């Protein structure tokens, strides 16, 4: 399975630490078995076609955004730097999952070793937290640009943007490491079969034959700390933005100013609504078929990375003009 170097190094470190734990009350399977999409095994080949197409569109669109921002000096500003960070946070989780998913669909290669499983969990959880943090940073950028435009260039300088990006990365890593160390320490003596296409954290820890309440409590705490606090900060930013917009004298000025936030709002809705829907179906959808849960989780990984570059390409005049200029040349 292909992994990003950063995620792979973390997985190797955890796998090495696991090999040093040989106490009698600590057992780990050397491999897990990923079932793919239970109940739809006969359709795996057909399901792989839209999944592969969505990933190809996501890679093409996101790398086009990166190329345009790097090539066009007028886009070298805080908003587009944060957009590039968002692109990376979008692409890494799907890249960590899709190669193994396709090997299940195409070659029936269902085994994944414990270190690779931890690597997938790390990439999915940490970059999800980073993605949420970047959305907060983008909301702050819009807040300063609209509510205090004269100080925007002096407030969000390149060093400040770099520090914000570093803080987002460190937060994502530090919050996720306990997940992995707890998952590594549980004894897995029931089964090694995971009814998903990837190593989803809750699906893995449910296989442990131990009291996993500490993992459940920590997951709830992180969900509140990341999603709850980030959504609150975004909401506060946009309340202030709306107050500033409605204080403008003309309707045209209000619409033009609000239009600068349109792309960001669409990305926020496209990120948090599927996440909320997935969480609600996990919590309350006990009567739903398992394959529906698995498909929804896979769509959550693939759809936002595919849509975000399209949203910014359509709604951002500067990116659209740069793209048209590129094709014209």
GROMACS .gro file of C-alpha atoms in nm:
model
  329
    1UNK     CA    1   0.000   0.000   0.000
    2UNK     CA    2   0.132   0.344  -0.089
    3UNK     CA    3   0.162   0.593   0.196
    4UNK     CA    4   0.292   0.945   0.229
    5UNK     CA    5   0.647   0.954   0.378
    6UNK     CA    6   0.540   1.147   0.689
    7UNK     CA    7   0.253   0.912   0.770
    8UNK     CA    8   0.468   0.609   0.689
    9UNK     CA    9   0.742   0.716   0.930
   10UNK     CA   10   0.488   0.749   1.211
   11UNK     CA   11   0.343   0.407   1.129
   12UNK     CA   12   0.689   0.249   1.124
   13UNK     CA   13   0.773   0.404   1.460
   14UNK     CA   14   0.454   0.271   1.616
   15UNK     CA   15   0.504  -0.070   1.457
   16UNK     CA   16   0.860  -0.082   1.596
   17UNK     CA   17   0.733   0.008   1.941
   18UNK     CA   18   0.470  -0.264   1.910
   19UNK     CA   19   0.733  -0.525   1.836
   20UNK     CA   20   0.908  -0.441   2.163
   21UNK     CA   21   0.595  -0.515   2.369
   22UNK     CA   22   0.597  -0.887   2.439
   23UNK     CA   23   0.429  -0.910   2.777
   24UNK     CA   24   0.187  -1.197   2.832
   25UNK     CA   25  -0.116  -0.969   2.870
   26UNK     CA   26  -0.053  -0.779   2.546
   27UNK     CA   27  -0.138  -0.946   2.217
   28UNK     CA   28  -0.166  -0.798   1.870
   29UNK     CA   29  -0.246  -0.961   1.540
   30UNK     CA   30   0.029  -0.920   1.285
   31UNK     CA   31  -0.233  -0.836   1.023
   32UNK     CA   32  -0.593  -0.727   0.996
   33UNK     CA   33  -0.839  -0.836   0.727
   34UNK     CA   34  -1.031  -0.557   0.553
   35UNK     CA   35  -1.361  -0.684   0.413
   36UNK     CA   36  -1.415  -0.394   0.175
   37UNK     CA   37  -1.789  -0.322   0.150
   38UNK     CA   38  -1.969  -0.614   0.319
   39UNK     CA   39  -2.268  -0.735   0.123
   40UNK     CA   40  -2.153  -0.571  -0.200
   41UNK     CA   41  -1.849  -0.787  -0.276
   42UNK     CA   42  -1.988  -0.879  -0.619
   43UNK     CA   43  -2.003  -0.510  -0.711
   44UNK     CA   44  -1.653  -0.417  -0.592
   45UNK     CA   45  -1.520  -0.374  -0.946
   46UNK     CA   46  -1.808  -0.146  -1.045
   47UNK     CA   47  -1.786   0.055  -0.722
   48UNK     CA   48  -1.415   0.110  -0.783
   49UNK     CA   49  -1.486   0.299  -1.108
   50UNK     CA   50  -1.658   0.608  -0.954
   51UNK     CA   51  -1.419   0.598  -0.657
   52UNK     CA   52  -1.118   0.599  -0.888
   53UNK     CA   53  -1.274   0.876  -1.102
   54UNK     CA   54  -1.343   1.094  -0.796
   55UNK     CA   55  -0.986   1.049  -0.673
   56UNK     CA   56  -0.842   1.133  -1.016
   57UNK     CA   57  -1.054   1.451  -1.032
   58UNK     CA   58  -0.947   1.541  -0.678
   59UNK     CA   59  -0.576   1.496  -0.757
   60UNK     CA   60  -0.601   1.688  -1.083
   61UNK     CA   61  -0.803   1.973  -0.933
   62UNK     CA   62  -0.600   2.013  -0.616
   63UNK     CA   63  -0.263   2.001  -0.788
   64UNK     CA   64  -0.393   2.254  -1.042
   65UNK     CA   65  -0.475   2.487  -0.752
   66UNK     CA   66  -0.125   2.441  -0.610
   67UNK     CA   67   0.034   2.503  -0.950
   68UNK     CA   68  -0.170   2.818  -1.017
   69UNK     CA   69  -0.099   2.967  -0.673
   70UNK     CA   70   0.274   2.898  -0.712
   71UNK     CA   71   0.281   3.036  -1.066
   72UNK     CA   72   0.074   3.352  -1.014
   73UNK     CA   73   0.242   3.620  -0.793
   74UNK     CA   74  -0.090   3.799  -0.736
   75UNK     CA   75  -0.212   3.492  -0.545
   76UNK     CA   76   0.076   3.499  -0.297
   77UNK     CA   77  -0.138   3.610  -0.003
   78UNK     CA   78  -0.279   3.466   0.321
   79UNK     CA   79  -0.607   3.346   0.170
   80UNK     CA   80  -0.436   3.140  -0.098
   81UNK     CA   81  -0.162   3.014   0.134
   82UNK     CA   82  -0.435   2.876   0.359
   83UNK     CA   83  -0.604   2.732   0.052
   84UNK     CA   84  -0.284   2.544  -0.034
   85UNK     CA   85  -0.274   2.404   0.319
   86UNK     CA   86  -0.635   2.295   0.277
   87UNK     CA   87  -0.544   2.120  -0.048
   88UNK     CA   88  -0.278   1.913   0.128
   89UNK     CA   89  -0.513   1.830   0.417
   90UNK     CA   90  -0.771   1.715   0.160
   91UNK     CA   91  -0.542   1.499  -0.051
   92UNK     CA   92  -0.341   1.310   0.213
   93UNK     CA   93  -0.627   1.113   0.380
   94UNK     CA   94  -0.772   0.992   0.049
   95UNK     CA   95  -0.422   0.904  -0.074
   96UNK     CA   96  -0.358   0.703   0.243
   97UNK     CA   97  -0.677   0.501   0.192
   98UNK     CA   98  -0.749   0.464  -0.179
   99UNK     CA   99  -0.453   0.246  -0.292
  100UNK     CA  100  -0.540  -0.024  -0.038
  101UNK     CA  101  -0.911   0.014  -0.116
  102UNK     CA  102  -0.847  -0.045  -0.485
  103UNK     CA  103  -0.625  -0.346  -0.409
  104UNK     CA  104  -0.922  -0.495  -0.220
  105UNK     CA  105  -1.162  -0.421  -0.505
  106UNK     CA  106  -0.934  -0.530  -0.790
  107UNK     CA  107  -0.706  -0.800  -0.649
  108UNK     CA  108  -0.894  -0.918  -0.338
  109UNK     CA  109  -0.586  -0.822  -0.135
  110UNK     CA  110  -0.751  -0.781   0.204
  111UNK     CA  111  -0.462  -0.812   0.447
  112UNK     CA  112  -0.305  -0.504   0.606
  113UNK     CA  113  -0.031  -0.524   0.866
  114UNK     CA  114  -0.068  -0.360   1.204
  115UNK     CA  115   0.182  -0.081   1.136
  116UNK     CA  116   0.012   0.012   0.807
  117UNK     CA  117  -0.323   0.009   0.986
  118UNK     CA  118  -0.192   0.254   1.247
  119UNK     CA  119  -0.050   0.466   0.965
  120UNK     CA  120  -0.391   0.492   0.802
  121UNK     CA  121  -0.550   0.587   1.134
  122UNK     CA  122  -0.287   0.855   1.192
  123UNK     CA  123  -0.332   1.010   0.848
  124UNK     CA  124  -0.711   1.008   0.866
  125UNK     CA  125  -0.741   1.149   1.219
  126UNK     CA  126  -0.456   1.401   1.217
  127UNK     CA  127  -0.529   1.553   0.877
  128UNK     CA  128  -0.899   1.571   0.961
  129UNK     CA  129  -0.807   1.783   1.266
  130UNK     CA  130  -0.568   1.991   1.051
  131UNK     CA  131  -0.842   2.043   0.792
  132UNK     CA  132  -1.075   2.180   1.058
  133UNK     CA  133  -0.801   2.409   1.195
  134UNK     CA  134  -0.728   2.546   0.847
  135UNK     CA  135  -1.095   2.634   0.803
  136UNK     CA  136  -1.072   2.836   1.126
  137UNK     CA  137  -0.760   3.013   0.996
  138UNK     CA  138  -0.941   3.096   0.671
  139UNK     CA  139  -1.237   3.234   0.867
  140UNK     CA  140  -0.996   3.454   1.065
  141UNK     CA  141  -0.841   3.575   0.738
  142UNK     CA  142  -1.186   3.673   0.606
  143UNK     CA  143  -1.268   3.842   0.937
  144UNK     CA  144  -0.957   4.061   0.926
  145UNK     CA  145  -0.997   4.133   0.553
  146UNK     CA  146  -1.357   4.254   0.594
  147UNK     CA  147  -1.372   4.397   0.947
  148UNK     CA  148  -1.027   4.556   0.957
  149UNK     CA  149  -0.903   4.575   0.595
  150UNK     CA  150  -0.640   4.844   0.658
  151UNK     CA  151  -0.452   4.614   0.896
  152UNK     CA  152  -0.494   4.293   0.695
  153UNK     CA  153  -0.154   4.306   0.528
  154UNK     CA  154   0.025   4.391   0.855
  155UNK     CA  155  -0.168   4.140   1.068
  156UNK     CA  156  -0.145   3.834   0.844
  157UNK     CA  157   0.215   3.857   0.728
  158UNK     CA  158   0.395   3.558   0.582
  159UNK     CA  159   0.564   3.468   0.916
  160UNK     CA  160   0.227   3.486   1.094
  161UNK     CA  161   0.066   3.262   0.831
  162UNK     CA  162   0.354   3.014   0.869
  163UNK     CA  163   0.313   3.012   1.248
  164UNK     CA  164  -0.061   2.953   1.217
  165UNK     CA  165   0.005   2.665   0.979
  166UNK     CA  166   0.263   2.515   1.215
  167UNK     CA  167   0.022   2.545   1.509
  168UNK     CA  168  -0.251   2.368   1.309
  169UNK     CA  169  -0.013   2.083   1.219
  170UNK     CA  170   0.116   2.040   1.575
  171UNK     CA  171  -0.237   2.041   1.715
  172UNK     CA  172  -0.342   1.770   1.471
  173UNK     CA  173  -0.044   1.550   1.557
  174UNK     CA  174  -0.058   1.594   1.935
  175UNK     CA  175  -0.431   1.525   1.958
  176UNK     CA  176  -0.408   1.209   1.748
  177UNK     CA  177  -0.101   1.038   1.901
  178UNK     CA  178  -0.297   0.915   2.209
  179UNK     CA  179  -0.543   0.742   1.974
  180UNK     CA  180  -0.260   0.539   1.826
  181UNK     CA  181  -0.082   0.451   2.149
  182UNK     CA  182  -0.410   0.337   2.303
  183UNK     CA  183  -0.496   0.132   1.995
  184UNK     CA  184  -0.150  -0.026   2.005
  185UNK     CA  185  -0.183  -0.129   2.369
  186UNK     CA  186  -0.521  -0.303   2.354
  187UNK     CA  187  -0.518  -0.685   2.341
  188UNK     CA  188  -0.689  -0.806   2.022
  189UNK     CA  189  -0.801  -1.161   2.090
  190UNK     CA  190  -1.149  -1.174   1.935
  191UNK     CA  191  -1.100  -1.141   1.561
  192UNK     CA  192  -0.884  -0.949   1.317
  193UNK     CA  193  -1.161  -0.881   1.064
  194UNK     CA  194  -1.250  -0.514   1.000
  195UNK     CA  195  -1.576  -0.465   0.805
  196UNK     CA  196  -1.449  -0.152   0.626
  197UNK     CA  197  -1.227  -0.060   0.333
  198UNK     CA  198  -0.972   0.104   0.564
  199UNK     CA  199  -0.865   0.103   0.930
  200UNK     CA  200  -1.127   0.321   1.088
  201UNK     CA  201  -1.035   0.393   1.449
  202UNK     CA  202  -1.362   0.290   1.613
  203UNK     CA  203  -1.382  -0.027   1.401
  204UNK     CA  204  -1.033  -0.131   1.512
  205UNK     CA  205  -1.069  -0.064   1.885
  206UNK     CA  206  -1.403  -0.249   1.892
  207UNK     CA  207  -1.204  -0.565   1.816
  208UNK     CA  208  -1.018  -0.536   2.147
  209UNK     CA  209  -1.112  -0.777   2.425
  210UNK     CA  210  -1.067  -0.511   2.693
  211UNK     CA  211  -1.245  -0.214   2.843
  212UNK     CA  212  -1.205   0.054   2.577
  213UNK     CA  213  -1.401   0.328   2.754
  214UNK     CA  214  -1.090   0.544   2.780
  215UNK     CA  215  -1.066   0.545   2.399
  216UNK     CA  216  -1.435   0.632   2.370
  217UNK     CA  217  -1.408   0.915   2.623
  218UNK     CA  218  -1.095   1.050   2.456
  219UNK     CA  219  -1.268   1.039   2.114
  220UNK     CA  220  -1.560   1.240   2.252
  221UNK     CA  221  -1.324   1.492   2.413
  222UNK     CA  222  -1.127   1.540   2.091
  223UNK     CA  223  -1.447   1.569   1.886
  224UNK     CA  224  -1.564   1.846   2.117
  225UNK     CA  225  -1.224   2.016   2.127
  226UNK     CA  226  -1.170   2.007   1.751
  227UNK     CA  227  -1.511   2.021   1.586
  228UNK     CA  228  -1.698   2.203   1.863
  229UNK     CA  229  -1.440   2.471   1.931
  230UNK     CA  230  -1.354   2.518   1.562
  231UNK     CA  231  -1.718   2.555   1.458
  232UNK     CA  232  -1.769   2.802   1.743
  233UNK     CA  233  -1.470   3.012   1.630
  234UNK     CA  234  -1.590   3.008   1.269
  235UNK     CA  235  -1.941   3.108   1.380
  236UNK     CA  236  -1.807   3.400   1.588
  237UNK     CA  237  -1.594   3.517   1.294
  238UNK     CA  238  -1.888   3.513   1.056
  239UNK     CA  239  -2.118   3.689   1.302
  240UNK     CA  240  -1.868   3.974   1.308
  241UNK     CA  241  -1.832   3.958   0.930
  242UNK     CA  242  -2.210   3.977   0.880
  243UNK     CA  243  -2.232   4.273   1.116
  244UNK     CA  244  -1.965   4.452   0.912
  245UNK     CA  245  -2.137   4.363   0.583
  246UNK     CA  246  -2.481   4.485   0.692
  247UNK     CA  247  -2.328   4.815   0.803
  248UNK     CA  248  -2.220   4.889   0.444
  249UNK     CA  249  -2.426   5.165   0.278
  250UNK     CA  250  -2.531   5.000  -0.051
  251UNK     CA  251  -2.669   4.662  -0.151
  252UNK     CA  252  -2.404   4.619  -0.423
  253UNK     CA  253  -2.125   4.673  -0.171
  254UNK     CA  254  -2.283   4.421   0.066
  255UNK     CA  255  -2.319   4.158  -0.206
  256UNK     CA  256  -1.966   4.213  -0.336
  257UNK     CA  257  -1.814   4.187   0.011
  258UNK     CA  258  -2.016   3.880   0.103
  259UNK     CA  259  -1.912   3.721  -0.228
  260UNK     CA  260  -1.550   3.712  -0.107
  261UNK     CA  261  -1.664   3.465   0.162
  262UNK     CA  262  -1.875   3.247  -0.067
  263UNK     CA  263  -1.608   2.989  -0.149
  264UNK     CA  264  -1.506   2.951   0.213
  265UNK     CA  265  -1.867   2.906   0.326
  266UNK     CA  266  -1.926   2.638   0.061
  267UNK     CA  267  -1.614   2.449   0.172
  268UNK     CA  268  -1.722   2.472   0.537
  269UNK     CA  269  -2.065   2.328   0.456
  270UNK     CA  270  -1.910   2.061   0.235
  271UNK     CA  271  -1.674   1.959   0.513
  272UNK     CA  272  -1.883   1.966   0.829
  273UNK     CA  273  -2.223   1.849   0.697
  274UNK     CA  274  -2.095   1.510   0.565
  275UNK     CA  275  -1.894   1.469   0.884
  276UNK     CA  276  -2.204   1.539   1.093
  277UNK     CA  277  -2.414   1.304   0.883
  278UNK     CA  278  -2.153   1.027   0.914
  279UNK     CA  279  -2.133   1.073   1.292
  280UNK     CA  280  -2.513   1.067   1.329
  281UNK     CA  281  -2.550   0.751   1.120
  282UNK     CA  282  -2.276   0.584   1.328
  283UNK     CA  283  -2.450   0.682   1.650
  284UNK     CA  284  -2.817   0.634   1.564
  285UNK     CA  285  -2.829   0.437   1.239
  286UNK     CA  286  -2.817   0.092   1.398
  287UNK     CA  287  -3.092  -0.034   1.167
  288UNK     CA  288  -2.910   0.077   0.853
  289UNK     CA  289  -2.723  -0.180   0.647
  290UNK     CA  290  -2.350  -0.202   0.715
  291UNK     CA  291  -2.262  -0.140   0.352
  292UNK     CA  292  -2.447   0.194   0.372
  293UNK     CA  293  -2.222   0.304   0.662
  294UNK     CA  294  -1.910   0.195   0.472
  295UNK     CA  295  -2.015   0.373   0.153
  296UNK     CA  296  -2.093   0.694   0.344
  297UNK     CA  297  -1.751   0.689   0.512
  298UNK     CA  298  -1.579   0.639   0.177
  299UNK     CA  299  -1.779   0.921   0.020
  300UNK     CA  300  -1.679   1.148   0.308
  301UNK     CA  301  -1.313   1.081   0.223
  302UNK     CA  302  -1.346   1.131  -0.153
  303UNK     CA  303  -1.619   1.389  -0.221
  304UNK     CA  304  -1.485   1.699  -0.034
  305UNK     CA  305  -1.135   1.676  -0.194
  306UNK     CA  306  -1.305   1.650  -0.533
  307UNK     CA  307  -1.546   1.942  -0.478
  308UNK     CA  308  -1.321   2.196  -0.305
  309UNK     CA  309  -1.101   2.281  -0.608
  310UNK     CA  310  -1.415   2.305  -0.822
  311UNK     CA  311  -1.572   2.545  -0.570
  312UNK     CA  312  -1.266   2.770  -0.562
  313UNK     CA  313  -1.216   2.742  -0.937
  314UNK     CA  314  -1.574   2.853  -1.005
  315UNK     CA  315  -1.618   3.117  -0.735
  316UNK     CA  316  -1.271   3.272  -0.720
  317UNK     CA  317  -1.226   3.524  -0.999
  318UNK     CA  318  -0.848   3.532  -0.963
  319UNK     CA  319  -0.809   3.153  -0.983
  320UNK     CA  320  -1.054   3.135  -1.272
  321UNK     CA  321  -0.871   3.407  -1.465
  322UNK     CA  322  -0.532   3.245  -1.400
  323UNK     CA  323  -0.665   2.907  -1.516
  324UNK     CA  324  -0.809   3.057  -1.833
  325UNK     CA  325  -0.483   3.239  -1.898
  326UNK     CA  326  -0.294   2.914  -1.852
  327UNK     CA  327  -0.512   2.732  -2.107
  328UNK     CA  328  -0.494   3.027  -2.346
  329UNK     CA  329  -0.114   3.017  -2.345
   0.00000   0.00000   0.00000
